[in-house]
Amino acid sequence: AQSVTQLGSHVSVSEGALVLLRCNYSSSVPPYLFWYVQYPNQGLQLLLKYTSAATLVKGINGFEAEFKKSETSFHLTKPSAHMSDAAEYFCAVSGGSNYKLTFGKGTLLTVNP
Amino acid sequence: DGGITQSPKYLFRKEGQNVTLSCEQNLNHDAMYWYRQDPGQGLRLIYYSQIVNDFQKGDIAEGYSVSREKKESFPLTVTSAQKNPTAFYLCATRDRANQETQYFGPGTRLLVL
């Protein structure tokens, strides 16, 4: 069985401030981990993924995430927030033969001018 | 233009009516998925198909049905047995050649009249 917990359903930052979105997971097999972003009334866009290569993963739009096995975490960061980063962010874990994705409940990021 | 298309963008259902959501892909991916998204709930898996003429129930399959007669198409029918169908429905494909990454369509919003 696998599960994802995203701490904080809503995070608010000022433009130019650090963005930190938290994700903890549980998985009975070595996981693949993903972060997706969703803008209103749109589908999900892949930001980045961890698939057992480098533990620090760089994605699009200046985002990165670090896989920490000992903490079962995969937190998403960006050094400087931009207004265009305002969206909902989902962390997901995949594992097993059918590669089903299990999602967290999402974190809504608000960026204040 | 490659990708995943979902139609219609908005769909209205009357009481007791079955409705079908379309998902088409030209990415040549074998596996396809249907998810339901409700506010604050993340995404939940309805059905998935790993190959043509085969599909499995996900976590919330009751009140839904699917078919997979062609590699390119994976339609979802919301039956009258689904008592709370109002949601955003997302179709995805999985790319085996890219670390099993799932890619999402733009979604269909289903509303009940």
XYZ file of C-alpha atoms in Angstrom:
226
model
C 0.000 0.000 0.000
C 1.149 3.528 -0.618
C 0.048 6.945 0.594
C 1.001 10.604 0.361
C 0.588 13.378 2.906
C 0.935 17.003 1.883
C 1.333 19.238 4.911
C -0.649 22.442 4.508
C -3.605 22.669 2.179
C -2.839 26.337 1.576
C 0.540 28.108 1.526
C 0.885 31.847 1.029
C 4.189 33.574 0.182
C 5.304 36.989 -0.994
C 6.694 37.469 -4.476
C 10.446 36.814 -4.339
C 10.245 34.683 -1.186
C 11.223 31.032 -0.826
C 8.574 28.474 -1.734
C 8.505 25.248 0.314
C 5.750 22.693 -0.219
C 5.956 19.585 1.934
C 5.307 15.996 0.903
C 5.744 12.786 2.895
C 5.058 9.372 1.471
C 4.807 5.739 2.415
C 5.454 2.892 0.048
C 6.149 -0.815 0.426
C 8.350 -0.820 -2.694
C 11.039 1.607 -3.895
C 8.946 4.539 -5.022
C 8.776 6.773 -8.005
C 7.770 10.261 -6.801
C 6.230 13.096 -8.780
C 5.180 16.701 -8.377
C 2.456 18.068 -10.629
C 1.051 21.593 -10.953
C -2.543 22.449 -11.838
C -3.845 25.823 -12.940
C -7.606 26.513 -12.595
C -9.801 24.333 -14.830
C -6.813 22.669 -16.462
C -5.162 19.276 -16.383
C -2.034 18.400 -14.427
C 1.394 19.366 -15.719
C 4.482 17.443 -14.643
C 6.957 19.602 -12.684
C 9.563 16.987 -11.809
C 10.060 13.360 -10.837
C 12.320 11.092 -8.800
C 12.990 7.641 -10.218
C 15.936 6.342 -8.153
C 18.679 8.317 -9.861
C 19.920 11.582 -8.282
C 18.225 12.470 -4.993
C 18.108 16.186 -5.858
C 15.807 16.613 -8.816
C 15.466 19.765 -10.878
C 12.270 20.499 -12.739
C 10.640 23.149 -14.864
C 10.052 26.782 -13.867
C 12.939 26.794 -11.363
C 11.474 24.175 -9.018
C 13.470 21.387 -7.411
C 12.848 18.624 -4.893
C 15.038 16.418 -2.729
C 14.307 12.762 -2.047
C 15.165 11.847 1.553
C 14.620 8.165 2.174
C 15.314 8.355 5.919
C 12.605 10.988 6.314
C 10.298 9.539 3.612
C 10.013 13.047 2.242
C 10.039 14.712 -1.167
C 9.609 18.431 -0.471
C 9.286 20.915 -3.353
C 11.204 24.202 -3.271
C 11.804 27.286 -5.369
C 14.210 30.029 -4.231
C 12.125 32.979 -5.401
C 8.378 32.924 -5.968
C 6.817 34.531 -9.011
C 3.210 35.576 -9.421
C 2.834 32.972 -12.174
C 3.610 30.207 -9.631
C 0.178 30.631 -8.039
C -1.551 27.291 -8.605
C -2.352 23.999 -6.901
C 0.476 21.507 -6.455
C 0.114 17.757 -6.095
C 2.644 15.220 -4.857
C 2.183 11.626 -6.028
C 3.821 8.236 -5.461
C 3.925 5.319 -7.871
C 4.972 1.752 -7.273
C 4.186 -1.862 -7.978
C 3.582 -3.643 -11.259
C 0.652 -1.481 -12.371
C 2.387 1.859 -11.600
C -0.774 3.339 -10.132
C -0.346 6.916 -8.914
C -1.512 7.775 -5.404
C -1.947 11.510 -4.901
C -1.822 13.807 -1.924
C -4.754 16.151 -1.429
C -2.900 19.097 -2.894
C -1.468 22.404 -1.695
C -2.815 25.671 -3.033
C 0.004 28.197 -3.416
C -0.870 31.883 -3.271
C 1.745 34.480 -4.215
C 1.224 37.991 -2.850
C 2.655 41.072 -4.603
C -0.223 18.125 -32.586
C 0.465 15.278 -30.199
C -1.098 14.672 -26.850
C -4.224 13.755 -24.975
C -7.598 15.232 -25.812
C -10.717 15.089 -23.676
C -14.179 16.073 -24.762
C -16.389 17.763 -24.026
C -14.848 20.403 -21.777
C -18.159 20.743 -19.889
C -20.915 18.133 -19.680
C -24.335 18.331 -18.088
C -26.171 15.271 -16.851
C -29.837 14.908 -16.034
C -31.156 12.590 -13.328
C -31.122 8.950 -14.442
C -29.024 9.635 -17.512
C -25.825 7.882 -18.571
C -23.146 10.121 -20.065
C -19.864 9.265 -21.779
C -16.617 11.207 -21.506
C -14.142 10.878 -24.337
C -10.371 10.449 -23.996
C -8.158 10.117 -27.073
C -4.344 9.974 -27.315
C -1.832 9.894 -30.143
C 1.222 9.284 -27.947
C 1.252 5.531 -28.655
C 1.132 4.780 -24.924
C -0.286 1.415 -23.884
C -1.600 2.356 -20.442
C -4.457 4.798 -19.816
C -6.158 5.977 -16.629
C -9.283 7.816 -15.458
C -9.214 9.950 -12.303
C -11.878 11.897 -10.493
C -10.994 15.185 -8.782
C -13.092 16.791 -6.045
C -12.116 19.984 -4.217
C -9.702 19.259 -1.379
C -9.623 15.528 -2.179
C -6.775 15.204 -4.636
C -7.221 12.742 -7.484
C -8.768 9.298 -7.071
C -8.398 6.459 -9.567
C -11.594 5.212 -11.211
C -10.390 2.703 -13.843
C -7.195 1.910 -15.682
C -6.159 -0.088 -18.706
C -2.658 -1.415 -19.311
C -3.393 -2.787 -22.783
C -6.144 -2.932 -25.394
C -9.171 -5.079 -24.444
C -8.160 -5.152 -20.785
C -9.023 -2.864 -17.880
C -9.168 -2.965 -14.087
C -11.160 -1.194 -11.403
C -9.473 1.515 -9.417
C -10.370 2.772 -5.974
C -13.778 4.289 -6.799
C -15.166 2.296 -9.764
C -18.770 1.981 -8.554
C -21.171 3.793 -10.877
C -18.670 3.971 -13.738
C -17.825 1.792 -16.742
C -15.105 1.849 -19.413
C -14.052 0.139 -22.612
C -10.715 -0.156 -24.382
C -11.324 -1.335 -27.939
C -8.567 0.774 -29.466
C -5.145 1.799 -28.198
C -5.955 5.454 -28.829
C -9.265 5.620 -26.995
C -10.461 4.994 -23.422
C -14.016 6.351 -22.941
C -15.577 6.606 -19.493
C -19.324 6.220 -18.941
C -20.861 7.744 -15.841
C -23.967 5.700 -15.181
C -27.159 6.596 -13.331
C -25.872 4.449 -10.463
C -23.264 7.132 -9.684
C -25.257 9.281 -7.260
C -22.745 12.092 -6.893
C -21.167 12.552 -10.322
C -20.364 16.258 -10.112
C -16.561 16.457 -10.383
C -13.623 17.188 -12.655
C -12.568 14.102 -14.616
C -9.010 13.649 -15.830
C -7.636 11.116 -18.272
C -3.956 10.160 -18.285
C -1.541 7.958 -20.191
C 1.626 6.307 -18.939
C 4.929 6.392 -20.806
C 6.958 3.209 -20.217
C 9.919 4.716 -22.064
C 10.080 7.679 -19.666
C 10.241 6.118 -16.181
C 6.532 5.256 -16.200
C 5.560 8.917 -16.106
C 1.859 9.746 -16.390
C 0.684 12.620 -18.576
C -2.718 14.230 -18.223
C -5.388 15.564 -20.546
C -7.145 18.914 -20.025
C -10.125 17.433 -18.170
C -13.920 17.356 -18.417
C -16.123 19.040 -15.838
C -19.361 17.142 -15.240
C -22.295 18.967 -13.720
C -25.720 17.676 -12.736
C -28.843 19.558 -13.838
